[in-house]
Amino acid sequence: MSRQMTGAEMVIQALKDQGVEVLFGYPGGSVLPIYDEIFKQNQIRHVLVRHEQGAVHAAEGYARSTGKVGAVLVTSGPGATNAVTGLADAMMDSIPVVCISGQVPTHLIGNDAFQECDTVGVTRPCTKHNWLVKKIEDLPRVLHEAFHVAKSGRPGPVVVDIPKDIQFALGAYVGPKNIQHKTYRPKVKGDMDAIRHAVNMMGKAHRPVFYTGGGVVNSGPAASKLLRELVKLTGFPITSTLMGLGAYPANDEMFLGMLGMHGTLEANMAMHDADLLVCVGARFDDRITGRIDAFAPHAKKIHIDIDPSSINKIIKVDCPIVGDVGHVLEDMLRVWKSVQPTIDKPALDAWWGKIAGWRAKKCLSYRASDKLIKPQYAIERLYEATRGHDTYITTEVGQHQMWAAQFFRFDEPNRWMTSGGLGTMGYGIPAAVGVQMAHPDSLVVDIAGEASVMMTMQEISTAVQYRLPIKIFILNNHYMGMVRQWQELLHGGRYSESYSEALPDFVKLADAFGGVGIRCEKPGDLDGAIAEMISVKRPVIFDCIVDPAENCFPMIPSGKAHNEMLFGEAVGDIGSIIDEKGKMLV
Amino acid sequence: MNTSHYPSAYVVEQQETHTLSVIVDNEPGVLARVVGLFSGRGYNIESLTVSETEHEAHVSRITIVTTGTPMVIEQIKNQLDRLVPVHRVVDLTVSAKVLARELALIKVKGKGEARVEALRLADAFRARIVDANTESFVFELTGRGDKIDEFVNLMRPLGLVEYSRTGVAAISRGPDAM
């Protein structure tokens, strides 16, 4: 059964056995034996990134758009430390990534050898688990365990650190079958009593709201279908976190839009006035809750989460259900259908009436202009132009990200790749590379800001090399917009170091990289330019010059409650609204 | 400063002390994971004791005494349980039948009446003499933490030189395993 092979061969064999098709990596001294094995085979495609951070983000984009595990290969020392930001990002957003790193030979570990670093030590807090493999006998088991840990339970990144002598050592390879972990067995089925209790609470609710998150997306497309069914069945309104967008169709009338700091009025007010929150795969992040002591003050709370440590971490809930969203929703639907709770229809109608009132305020309105391109307008036009295409969106981090979340309407899960938890500027381009590798014929757009793209723009070179026609749609306002917005609101308009000085000419830059550059400065030219961008089957940098003064609203200032939102018109007196305590929370 | 028209939901919760038993796979770095979790998330460690308890199965028992609000204690348990090499986490304080002991080695130097008094107190505390010469003693004392505190405080005026203690080992009463 078991075959003799070297450690390096085992790595490639294990990747194949785990169904890996694409590997994002960068070679170096301590992974050369593995690269030699990559050279000898054709099954796994290796994508040579330009920086290891890009490799992890690309793997994240690949993972999030496919539901599979993303695979990364980096060398020791700087290879591993460069990957840390990506790993921390995947950790915060629960993205399954297996990162294999080379290490100096075992006899040199601890000697400050060339390109040595304590990789397991450095990555311990930003991975779900990690391993340093010091014996060839352990290697096959650890490799398969790594995939199991990365994808099961609450997904996350893992690191397998393999010293170079282990890559050369001979041993017996064992396949992935019959590997059951000694200690790690996440619970996927929810407790039925808790589910019945939850259904009972839902049946009695007068002002309920579903608050859903990335857990629905992570649970797989079936969970999204079940969620849609449950929402239809109950008639409850639904809002979503940044991470959960697409799990429920944004164009459906039951959907209130995103909630939280830059969420819609209707979503945040519904959260604030609700008497029941049904939290499905979300984690009460501080961007969602605002002021903890004023968060959903009248609501009973049901919380479905696969990670017990997410429950009662920030907000105490009344009905915790530990389990995989898909499994729990399935059981919940079954119980709901058999119990057939008698919903107080007039109360629910009155609740929808209240929501209609908030909706009527049209909180996302902005002042249109025929001289300057408003960033919101640019995203609206991009959205319209991409309808009918098989579209995937990645983003960087900042104002453009929030505008994308507000104005780009996702109807399906796995279409929206954004750095939510860690907030990593520079995520979008490499993530788009990963998405396009998985979906070569789809339209992949990175909605970006000009400051963020400067952080990882070397990956445009990767896109060109692999003929990946990603579109980098830059909302160029010549500022780190979100930083500038906070400085305007909190620091007396002192724009300390937030101006994007000495920007490159993005059109020439695209040309220099071997892509296509398009610039658009007038609202009237926008539709034509976007159409051109979509029609070009090469990597595109789209330099969309937008109104530099535009701020992202609505907004719950730090330290404020859901019912203390600011809107576009309130810009003038916003400074006095955030108190000293709020400044600390930024 | 509560600027909202809602009453503050913050109730100042009492800090509690809990003794946790954490059964882990004795793999490299497991202690670093546990300790890193506490430092990374800002939890307290009052006492930490680690030793392999099932040699064949490579299983270790980590006993942690920690303080926090009930919500934080629950978080600590859940966060520990989430670590991949952790078999299980048991809060021994919840059962209220916890047996917790520490061992201390206490060096006392003195002559005359102080030396005699130290010996007398050691006898009263059932401390054993494990090293003795004409100038000093080393006492070995086992007991609850407060008993050791008390003994050490009594030794201070009698010539306490230094002492070393193990941290808490704990187990539940009765016939059942945790």
PDB file of N, CA and C in Angstrom, chain A residues 91 120 124 127-132 145 149 154 181-184 272-273 291-294 297-298 307-316 559-561 563-564 579-581, chain B residues 1-10 13 23-30 32-34 36 41 43 57-58 70-72 74-75 78-79 81-88:
ATOM      1  N   MET A  91      -7.153  34.109   8.996  1.00  0.00           N
ATOM      2  CA  MET A  91      -7.585  33.731  10.344  1.00  0.00           C
ATOM      3  C   MET A  91      -8.814  34.541  10.752  1.00  0.00           C
ATOM      4  N   VAL A 120       6.884  28.519  13.164  1.00  0.00           N
ATOM      5  CA  VAL A 120       5.719  28.103  13.958  1.00  0.00           C
ATOM      6  C   VAL A 120       5.477  29.074  15.113  1.00  0.00           C
ATOM      7  N   ARG A 124       2.009  31.174  15.100  1.00  0.00           N
ATOM      8  CA  ARG A 124       1.110  30.507  16.046  1.00  0.00           C
ATOM      9  C   ARG A 124      -0.170  31.314  16.314  1.00  0.00           C
ATOM     10  N   THR A 127      -2.634  31.543  13.029  1.00  0.00           N
ATOM     11  CA  THR A 127      -3.112  30.362  12.309  1.00  0.00           C
ATOM     12  C   THR A 127      -4.056  29.599  13.227  1.00  0.00           C
ATOM     13  N   LYS A 128      -4.851  28.736  12.604  1.00  0.00           N
ATOM     14  CA  LYS A 128      -5.725  27.886  13.396  1.00  0.00           C
ATOM     15  C   LYS A 128      -4.875  26.817  14.083  1.00  0.00           C
ATOM     16  N   HIS A 129      -3.865  26.339  13.384  1.00  0.00           N
ATOM     17  CA  HIS A 129      -2.907  25.407  13.961  1.00  0.00           C
ATOM     18  C   HIS A 129      -1.669  25.407  13.067  1.00  0.00           C
ATOM     19  N   ASN A 130      -0.554  24.997  13.618  1.00  0.00           N
ATOM     20  CA  ASN A 130       0.626  24.846  12.772  1.00  0.00           C
ATOM     21  C   ASN A 130       1.505  23.703  13.271  1.00  0.00           C
ATOM     22  N   TRP A 131       2.361  23.236  12.388  1.00  0.00           N
ATOM     23  CA  TRP A 131       3.204  22.077  12.692  1.00  0.00           C
ATOM     24  C   TRP A 131       4.622  22.344  12.187  1.00  0.00           C
ATOM     25  N   LEU A 132       5.607  21.936  12.962  1.00  0.00           N
ATOM     26  CA  LEU A 132       6.976  21.819  12.474  1.00  0.00           C
ATOM     27  C   LEU A 132       7.251  20.326  12.389  1.00  0.00           C
ATOM     28  N   GLU A 145      -3.684  15.981   7.978  1.00  0.00           N
ATOM     29  CA  GLU A 145      -4.304  16.648   9.117  1.00  0.00           C
ATOM     30  C   GLU A 145      -4.468  18.140   8.844  1.00  0.00           C
ATOM     31  N   VAL A 149      -7.885  20.130   9.306  1.00  0.00           N
ATOM     32  CA  VAL A 149      -8.062  21.222  10.271  1.00  0.00           C
ATOM     33  C   VAL A 149      -8.455  22.513   9.546  1.00  0.00           C
ATOM     34  N   ARG A 154     -14.828  25.691  12.104  1.00  0.00           N
ATOM     35  CA  ARG A 154     -14.672  27.055  11.601  1.00  0.00           C
ATOM     36  C   ARG A 154     -13.382  27.064  10.807  1.00  0.00           C
ATOM     37  N   HIS A 181      -8.637  12.621  13.562  1.00  0.00           N
ATOM     38  CA  HIS A 181      -7.824  13.397  14.481  1.00  0.00           C
ATOM     39  C   HIS A 181      -8.101  13.012  15.923  1.00  0.00           C
ATOM     40  N   LYS A 182      -7.018  12.984  16.709  1.00  0.00           N
ATOM     41  CA  LYS A 182      -7.130  12.564  18.106  1.00  0.00           C
ATOM     42  C   LYS A 182      -7.983  13.510  18.935  1.00  0.00           C
ATOM     43  N   THR A 183      -7.773  14.794  18.721  1.00  0.00           N
ATOM     44  CA  THR A 183      -8.411  15.764  19.613  1.00  0.00           C
ATOM     45  C   THR A 183      -9.393  16.684  18.897  1.00  0.00           C
ATOM     46  N   TYR A 184      -9.207  16.872  17.585  1.00  0.00           N
ATOM     47  CA  TYR A 184      -9.966  17.909  16.895  1.00  0.00           C
ATOM     48  C   TYR A 184     -11.200  17.324  16.217  1.00  0.00           C
ATOM     49  N   HIS A 272     -31.788  47.789  16.103  1.00  0.00           N
ATOM     50  CA  HIS A 272     -31.949  48.519  17.362  1.00  0.00           C
ATOM     51  C   HIS A 272     -33.327  48.323  17.968  1.00  0.00           C
ATOM     52  N   ASP A 273     -34.360  48.280  17.125  1.00  0.00           N
ATOM     53  CA  ASP A 273     -35.730  48.203  17.640  1.00  0.00           C
ATOM     54  C   ASP A 273     -36.276  46.778  17.730  1.00  0.00           C
ATOM     55  N   ARG A 291     -21.985  50.739  20.076  1.00  0.00           N
ATOM     56  CA  ARG A 291     -21.927  50.708  21.543  1.00  0.00           C
ATOM     57  C   ARG A 291     -22.565  49.447  22.100  1.00  0.00           C
ATOM     58  N   ILE A 292     -21.792  48.685  22.838  1.00  0.00           N
ATOM     59  CA  ILE A 292     -22.270  47.400  23.347  1.00  0.00           C
ATOM     60  C   ILE A 292     -23.491  47.570  24.249  1.00  0.00           C
ATOM     61  N   ASP A 293     -23.459  48.582  25.110  1.00  0.00           N
ATOM     62  CA  ASP A 293     -24.542  48.689  26.096  1.00  0.00           C
ATOM     63  C   ASP A 293     -25.816  49.247  25.486  1.00  0.00           C
ATOM     64  N   ALA A 294     -25.759  49.645  24.209  1.00  0.00           N
ATOM     65  CA  ALA A 294     -26.987  50.108  23.552  1.00  0.00           C
ATOM     66  C   ALA A 294     -27.284  49.249  22.330  1.00  0.00           C
ATOM     67  N   PRO A 297     -31.168  46.747  22.372  1.00  0.00           N
ATOM     68  CA  PRO A 297     -31.481  46.686  23.806  1.00  0.00           C
ATOM     69  C   PRO A 297     -32.786  45.958  24.140  1.00  0.00           C
ATOM     70  N   HIS A 298     -33.690  45.833  23.157  1.00  0.00           N
ATOM     71  CA  HIS A 298     -34.986  45.202  23.475  1.00  0.00           C
ATOM     72  C   HIS A 298     -35.059  43.759  22.989  1.00  0.00           C
ATOM     73  N   ASP A 307     -18.419  27.946  16.131  1.00  0.00           N
ATOM     74  CA  ASP A 307     -17.319  28.156  17.074  1.00  0.00           C
ATOM     75  C   ASP A 307     -17.890  28.585  18.430  1.00  0.00           C
ATOM     76  N   PRO A 308     -17.829  27.699  19.427  1.00  0.00           N
ATOM     77  CA  PRO A 308     -18.413  28.057  20.734  1.00  0.00           C
ATOM     78  C   PRO A 308     -17.795  29.326  21.327  1.00  0.00           C
ATOM     79  N   SER A 309     -16.557  29.619  20.954  1.00  0.00           N
ATOM     80  CA  SER A 309     -15.913  30.802  21.538  1.00  0.00           C
ATOM     81  C   SER A 309     -16.455  32.099  20.936  1.00  0.00           C
ATOM     82  N   SER A 310     -17.231  32.002  19.865  1.00  0.00           N
ATOM     83  CA  SER A 310     -17.869  33.211  19.324  1.00  0.00           C
ATOM     84  C   SER A 310     -19.130  33.563  20.089  1.00  0.00           C
ATOM     85  N   ILE A 311     -19.642  32.585  20.815  1.00  0.00           N
ATOM     86  CA  ILE A 311     -20.916  32.789  21.519  1.00  0.00           C
ATOM     87  C   ILE A 311     -20.643  33.388  22.897  1.00  0.00           C
ATOM     88  N   ASN A 312     -21.417  34.403  23.239  1.00  0.00           N
ATOM     89  CA  ASN A 312     -21.258  35.117  24.523  1.00  0.00           C
ATOM     90  C   ASN A 312     -19.881  35.747  24.667  1.00  0.00           C
ATOM     91  N   LYS A 313     -19.224  36.047  23.569  1.00  0.00           N
ATOM     92  CA  LYS A 313     -17.910  36.704  23.652  1.00  0.00           C
ATOM     93  C   LYS A 313     -18.089  38.197  23.882  1.00  0.00           C
ATOM     94  N   ILE A 314     -18.998  38.782  23.113  1.00  0.00           N
ATOM     95  CA  ILE A 314     -19.186  40.226  23.168  1.00  0.00           C
ATOM     96  C   ILE A 314     -20.592  40.556  23.669  1.00  0.00           C
ATOM     97  N   ILE A 315     -21.561  39.840  23.136  1.00  0.00           N
ATOM     98  CA  ILE A 315     -22.963  40.056  23.490  1.00  0.00           C
ATOM     99  C   ILE A 315     -23.498  38.764  24.099  1.00  0.00           C
ATOM    100  N   LYS A 316     -24.149  38.890  25.228  1.00  0.00           N
ATOM    101  CA  LYS A 316     -24.756  37.707  25.839  1.00  0.00           C
ATOM    102  C   LYS A 316     -26.008  37.345  25.059  1.00  0.00           C
ATOM    103  N   GLY A 559     -18.403  54.365  19.190  1.00  0.00           N
ATOM    104  CA  GLY A 559     -18.917  54.625  20.528  1.00  0.00           C
ATOM    105  C   GLY A 559     -20.373  55.048  20.534  1.00  0.00           C
ATOM    106  N   LYS A 560     -21.018  54.966  19.386  1.00  0.00           N
ATOM    107  CA  LYS A 560     -22.428  55.345  19.320  1.00  0.00           C
ATOM    108  C   LYS A 560     -23.294  54.108  19.056  1.00  0.00           C
ATOM    109  N   ALA A 561     -24.579  54.307  19.231  1.00  0.00           N
ATOM    110  CA  ALA A 561     -25.514  53.194  19.066  1.00  0.00           C
ATOM    111  C   ALA A 561     -26.074  53.174  17.655  1.00  0.00           C
ATOM    112  N   ASN A 563     -28.945  53.639  16.582  1.00  0.00           N
ATOM    113  CA  ASN A 563     -29.919  54.677  16.242  1.00  0.00           C
ATOM    114  C   ASN A 563     -29.301  56.078  16.289  1.00  0.00           C
ATOM    115  N   GLU A 564     -27.976  56.139  16.291  1.00  0.00           N
ATOM    116  CA  GLU A 564     -27.297  57.441  16.275  1.00  0.00           C
ATOM    117  C   GLU A 564     -26.458  57.569  15.012  1.00  0.00           C
ATOM    118  N   ASP A 579     -17.556  61.694  20.724  1.00  0.00           N
ATOM    119  CA  ASP A 579     -16.920  62.175  21.939  1.00  0.00           C
ATOM    120  C   ASP A 579     -15.526  61.556  22.088  1.00  0.00           C
ATOM    121  N   GLU A 580     -14.850  61.926  23.178  1.00  0.00           N
ATOM    122  CA  GLU A 580     -13.477  61.455  23.411  1.00  0.00           C
ATOM    123  C   GLU A 580     -13.410  59.929  23.455  1.00  0.00           C
ATOM    124  N   LYS A 581     -14.440  59.336  24.087  1.00  0.00           N
ATOM    125  CA  LYS A 581     -14.458  57.888  24.215  1.00  0.00           C
ATOM    126  C   LYS A 581     -14.542  57.242  22.834  1.00  0.00           C
TER     127      LYS A 581
ATOM    128  N   MET B   1     -19.510  58.159  31.120  1.00  0.00           N
ATOM    129  CA  MET B   1     -20.400  59.162  30.520  1.00  0.00           C
ATOM    130  C   MET B   1     -21.403  58.459  29.615  1.00  0.00           C
ATOM    131  N   ASN B   2     -22.650  58.455  30.016  1.00  0.00           N
ATOM    132  CA  ASN B   2     -23.682  57.806  29.217  1.00  0.00           C
ATOM    133  C   ASN B   2     -24.496  58.873  28.499  1.00  0.00           C
ATOM    134  N   THR B   3     -24.237  59.021  27.204  1.00  0.00           N
ATOM    135  CA  THR B   3     -24.912  60.064  26.448  1.00  0.00           C
ATOM    136  C   THR B   3     -26.209  59.560  25.824  1.00  0.00           C
ATOM    137  N   SER B   4     -26.471  58.282  25.977  1.00  0.00           N
ATOM    138  CA  SER B   4     -27.672  57.705  25.389  1.00  0.00           C
ATOM    139  C   SER B   4     -28.834  57.831  26.362  1.00  0.00           C
ATOM    140  N   HIS B   5     -30.055  57.756  25.834  1.00  0.00           N
ATOM    141  CA  HIS B   5     -31.208  57.801  26.710  1.00  0.00           C
ATOM    142  C   HIS B   5     -31.579  56.421  27.237  1.00  0.00           C
ATOM    143  N   TYR B   6     -30.736  55.443  26.971  1.00  0.00           N
ATOM    144  CA  TYR B   6     -30.960  54.117  27.544  1.00  0.00           C
ATOM    145  C   TYR B   6     -30.114  53.947  28.789  1.00  0.00           C
ATOM    146  N   PRO B   7     -30.633  53.205  29.730  1.00  0.00           N
ATOM    147  CA  PRO B   7     -29.795  52.938  30.908  1.00  0.00           C
ATOM    148  C   PRO B   7     -28.591  52.090  30.511  1.00  0.00           C
ATOM    149  N   SER B   8     -27.524  52.271  31.194  1.00  0.00           N
ATOM    150  CA  SER B   8     -26.333  51.515  30.877  1.00  0.00           C
ATOM    151  C   SER B   8     -26.571  50.037  31.148  1.00  0.00           C
ATOM    152  N   ALA B   9     -26.178  49.216  30.173  1.00  0.00           N
ATOM    153  CA  ALA B   9     -26.357  47.778  30.343  1.00  0.00           C
ATOM    154  C   ALA B   9     -25.163  47.164  31.063  1.00  0.00           C
ATOM    155  N   TYR B  10     -24.149  47.986  31.289  1.00  0.00           N
ATOM    156  CA  TYR B  10     -22.960  47.456  31.960  1.00  0.00           C
ATOM    157  C   TYR B  10     -23.253  47.220  33.429  1.00  0.00           C
ATOM    158  N   GLU B  13     -19.414  43.295  36.884  1.00  0.00           N
ATOM    159  CA  GLU B  13     -19.478  41.904  37.301  1.00  0.00           C
ATOM    160  C   GLU B  13     -18.315  41.571  38.220  1.00  0.00           C
ATOM    161  N   ILE B  23      -6.660  19.086  29.477  1.00  0.00           N
ATOM    162  CA  ILE B  23      -5.979  17.860  29.056  1.00  0.00           C
ATOM    163  C   ILE B  23      -5.536  18.064  27.608  1.00  0.00           C
ATOM    164  N   VAL B  24      -4.224  17.958  27.392  1.00  0.00           N
ATOM    165  CA  VAL B  24      -3.692  18.258  26.053  1.00  0.00           C
ATOM    166  C   VAL B  24      -2.834  17.121  25.541  1.00  0.00           C
ATOM    167  N   ASP B  25      -2.731  17.058  24.225  1.00  0.00           N
ATOM    168  CA  ASP B  25      -1.756  16.192  23.592  1.00  0.00           C
ATOM    169  C   ASP B  25      -0.381  16.799  23.825  1.00  0.00           C
ATOM    170  N   ASN B  26       0.534  15.998  24.297  1.00  0.00           N
ATOM    171  CA  ASN B  26       1.845  16.557  24.628  1.00  0.00           C
ATOM    172  C   ASN B  26       2.709  16.684  23.376  1.00  0.00           C
ATOM    173  N   GLU B  27       2.294  17.589  22.487  1.00  0.00           N
ATOM    174  CA  GLU B  27       3.078  17.806  21.272  1.00  0.00           C
ATOM    175  C   GLU B  27       3.906  19.084  21.437  1.00  0.00           C
ATOM    176  N   PRO B  28       4.970  19.232  20.647  1.00  0.00           N
ATOM    177  CA  PRO B  28       5.814  20.415  20.814  1.00  0.00           C
ATOM    178  C   PRO B  28       4.994  21.706  20.657  1.00  0.00           C
ATOM    179  N   GLY B  29       5.232  22.649  21.530  1.00  0.00           N
ATOM    180  CA  GLY B  29       4.593  23.953  21.394  1.00  0.00           C
ATOM    181  C   GLY B  29       3.232  24.069  22.037  1.00  0.00           C
ATOM    182  N   VAL B  30       2.736  22.986  22.629  1.00  0.00           N
ATOM    183  CA  VAL B  30       1.370  23.057  23.157  1.00  0.00           C
ATOM    184  C   VAL B  30       1.276  24.041  24.322  1.00  0.00           C
ATOM    185  N   ALA B  32       3.160  26.679  24.702  1.00  0.00           N
ATOM    186  CA  ALA B  32       3.253  28.017  24.103  1.00  0.00           C
ATOM    187  C   ALA B  32       1.894  28.454  23.568  1.00  0.00           C
ATOM    188  N   ARG B  33       1.142  27.505  23.008  1.00  0.00           N
ATOM    189  CA  ARG B  33      -0.197  27.828  22.506  1.00  0.00           C
ATOM    190  C   ARG B  33      -1.105  28.303  23.636  1.00  0.00           C
ATOM    191  N   VAL B  34      -1.059  27.568  24.745  1.00  0.00           N
ATOM    192  CA  VAL B  34      -1.934  27.887  25.875  1.00  0.00           C
ATOM    193  C   VAL B  34      -1.529  29.233  26.483  1.00  0.00           C
ATOM    194  N   GLY B  36       0.303  31.570  25.102  1.00  0.00           N
ATOM    195  CA  GLY B  36       0.125  32.625  24.106  1.00  0.00           C
ATOM    196  C   GLY B  36      -1.329  33.072  24.014  1.00  0.00           C
ATOM    197  N   ARG B  41      -4.833  37.390  24.464  1.00  0.00           N
ATOM    198  CA  ARG B  41      -6.200  37.876  24.677  1.00  0.00           C
ATOM    199  C   ARG B  41      -6.354  38.602  26.011  1.00  0.00           C
ATOM    200  N   TYR B  43      -5.852  37.639  29.197  1.00  0.00           N
ATOM    201  CA  TYR B  43      -6.384  36.951  30.369  1.00  0.00           C
ATOM    202  C   TYR B  43      -5.293  36.842  31.435  1.00  0.00           C
ATOM    203  N   ALA B  57       0.398   7.681  26.219  1.00  0.00           N
ATOM    204  CA  ALA B  57      -0.494   8.361  25.279  1.00  0.00           C
ATOM    205  C   ALA B  57      -0.033   9.791  24.975  1.00  0.00           C
ATOM    206  N   HIS B  58       1.094  10.206  25.553  1.00  0.00           N
ATOM    207  CA  HIS B  58       1.598  11.576  25.369  1.00  0.00           C
ATOM    208  C   HIS B  58       0.549  12.620  25.729  1.00  0.00           C
ATOM    209  N   PRO B  70     -17.485  36.261  34.968  1.00  0.00           N
ATOM    210  CA  PRO B  70     -18.033  34.999  34.471  1.00  0.00           C
ATOM    211  C   PRO B  70     -17.981  34.888  32.948  1.00  0.00           C
ATOM    212  N   MET B  71     -18.224  36.017  32.252  1.00  0.00           N
ATOM    213  CA  MET B  71     -18.182  36.000  30.780  1.00  0.00           C
ATOM    214  C   MET B  71     -16.763  35.708  30.286  1.00  0.00           C
ATOM    215  N   VAL B  72     -15.778  36.300  30.939  1.00  0.00           N
ATOM    216  CA  VAL B  72     -14.385  36.079  30.532  1.00  0.00           C
ATOM    217  C   VAL B  72     -13.969  34.641  30.832  1.00  0.00           C
ATOM    218  N   GLU B  74     -15.858  32.058  30.826  1.00  0.00           N
ATOM    219  CA  GLU B  74     -16.478  31.219  29.793  1.00  0.00           C
ATOM    220  C   GLU B  74     -15.688  31.323  28.481  1.00  0.00           C
ATOM    221  N   GLN B  75     -15.274  32.556  28.149  1.00  0.00           N
ATOM    222  CA  GLN B  75     -14.454  32.772  26.954  1.00  0.00           C
ATOM    223  C   GLN B  75     -13.162  31.970  27.039  1.00  0.00           C
ATOM    224  N   ASN B  78     -13.768  28.363  26.361  1.00  0.00           N
ATOM    225  CA  ASN B  78     -14.072  28.107  24.946  1.00  0.00           C
ATOM    226  C   ASN B  78     -12.848  28.290  24.060  1.00  0.00           C
ATOM    227  N   GLN B  79     -12.066  29.307  24.380  1.00  0.00           N
ATOM    228  CA  GLN B  79     -10.860  29.548  23.572  1.00  0.00           C
ATOM    229  C   GLN B  79      -9.863  28.400  23.748  1.00  0.00           C
ATOM    230  N   ASP B  81     -10.596  25.310  24.527  1.00  0.00           N
ATOM    231  CA  ASP B  81     -11.186  24.133  23.903  1.00  0.00           C
ATOM    232  C   ASP B  81     -11.009  24.160  22.393  1.00  0.00           C
ATOM    233  N   ARG B  82     -10.872  25.344  21.844  1.00  0.00           N
ATOM    234  CA  ARG B  82     -10.751  25.530  20.397  1.00  0.00           C
ATOM    235  C   ARG B  82      -9.353  25.162  19.889  1.00  0.00           C
ATOM    236  N   LEU B  83      -8.365  25.168  20.771  1.00  0.00           N
ATOM    237  CA  LEU B  83      -7.014  24.820  20.340  1.00  0.00           C
ATOM    238  C   LEU B  83      -6.996  23.362  19.879  1.00  0.00           C
ATOM    239  N   VAL B  84      -6.354  23.126  18.758  1.00  0.00           N
ATOM    240  CA  VAL B  84      -6.413  21.799  18.142  1.00  0.00           C
ATOM    241  C   VAL B  84      -5.879  20.691  19.072  1.00  0.00           C
ATOM    242  N   PRO B  85      -4.753  20.861  19.760  1.00  0.00           N
ATOM    243  CA  PRO B  85      -4.262  19.733  20.573  1.00  0.00           C
ATOM    244  C   PRO B  85      -4.936  19.571  21.935  1.00  0.00           C
ATOM    245  N   VAL B  86      -5.979  20.343  22.214  1.00  0.00           N
ATOM    246  CA  VAL B  86      -6.652  20.232  23.510  1.00  0.00           C
ATOM    247  C   VAL B  86      -7.716  19.128  23.452  1.00  0.00           C
ATOM    248  N   HIS B  87      -7.594  18.143  24.349  1.00  0.00           N
ATOM    249  CA  HIS B  87      -8.613  17.089  24.433  1.00  0.00           C
ATOM    250  C   HIS B  87      -9.881  17.634  25.081  1.00  0.00           C
ATOM    251  N   ARG B  88      -9.717  18.178  26.304  1.00  0.00           N
ATOM    252  CA  ARG B  88     -10.879  18.791  26.929  1.00  0.00           C
ATOM    253  C   ARG B  88     -10.468  19.749  28.028  1.00  0.00           C
TER     254      ARG B  88
END
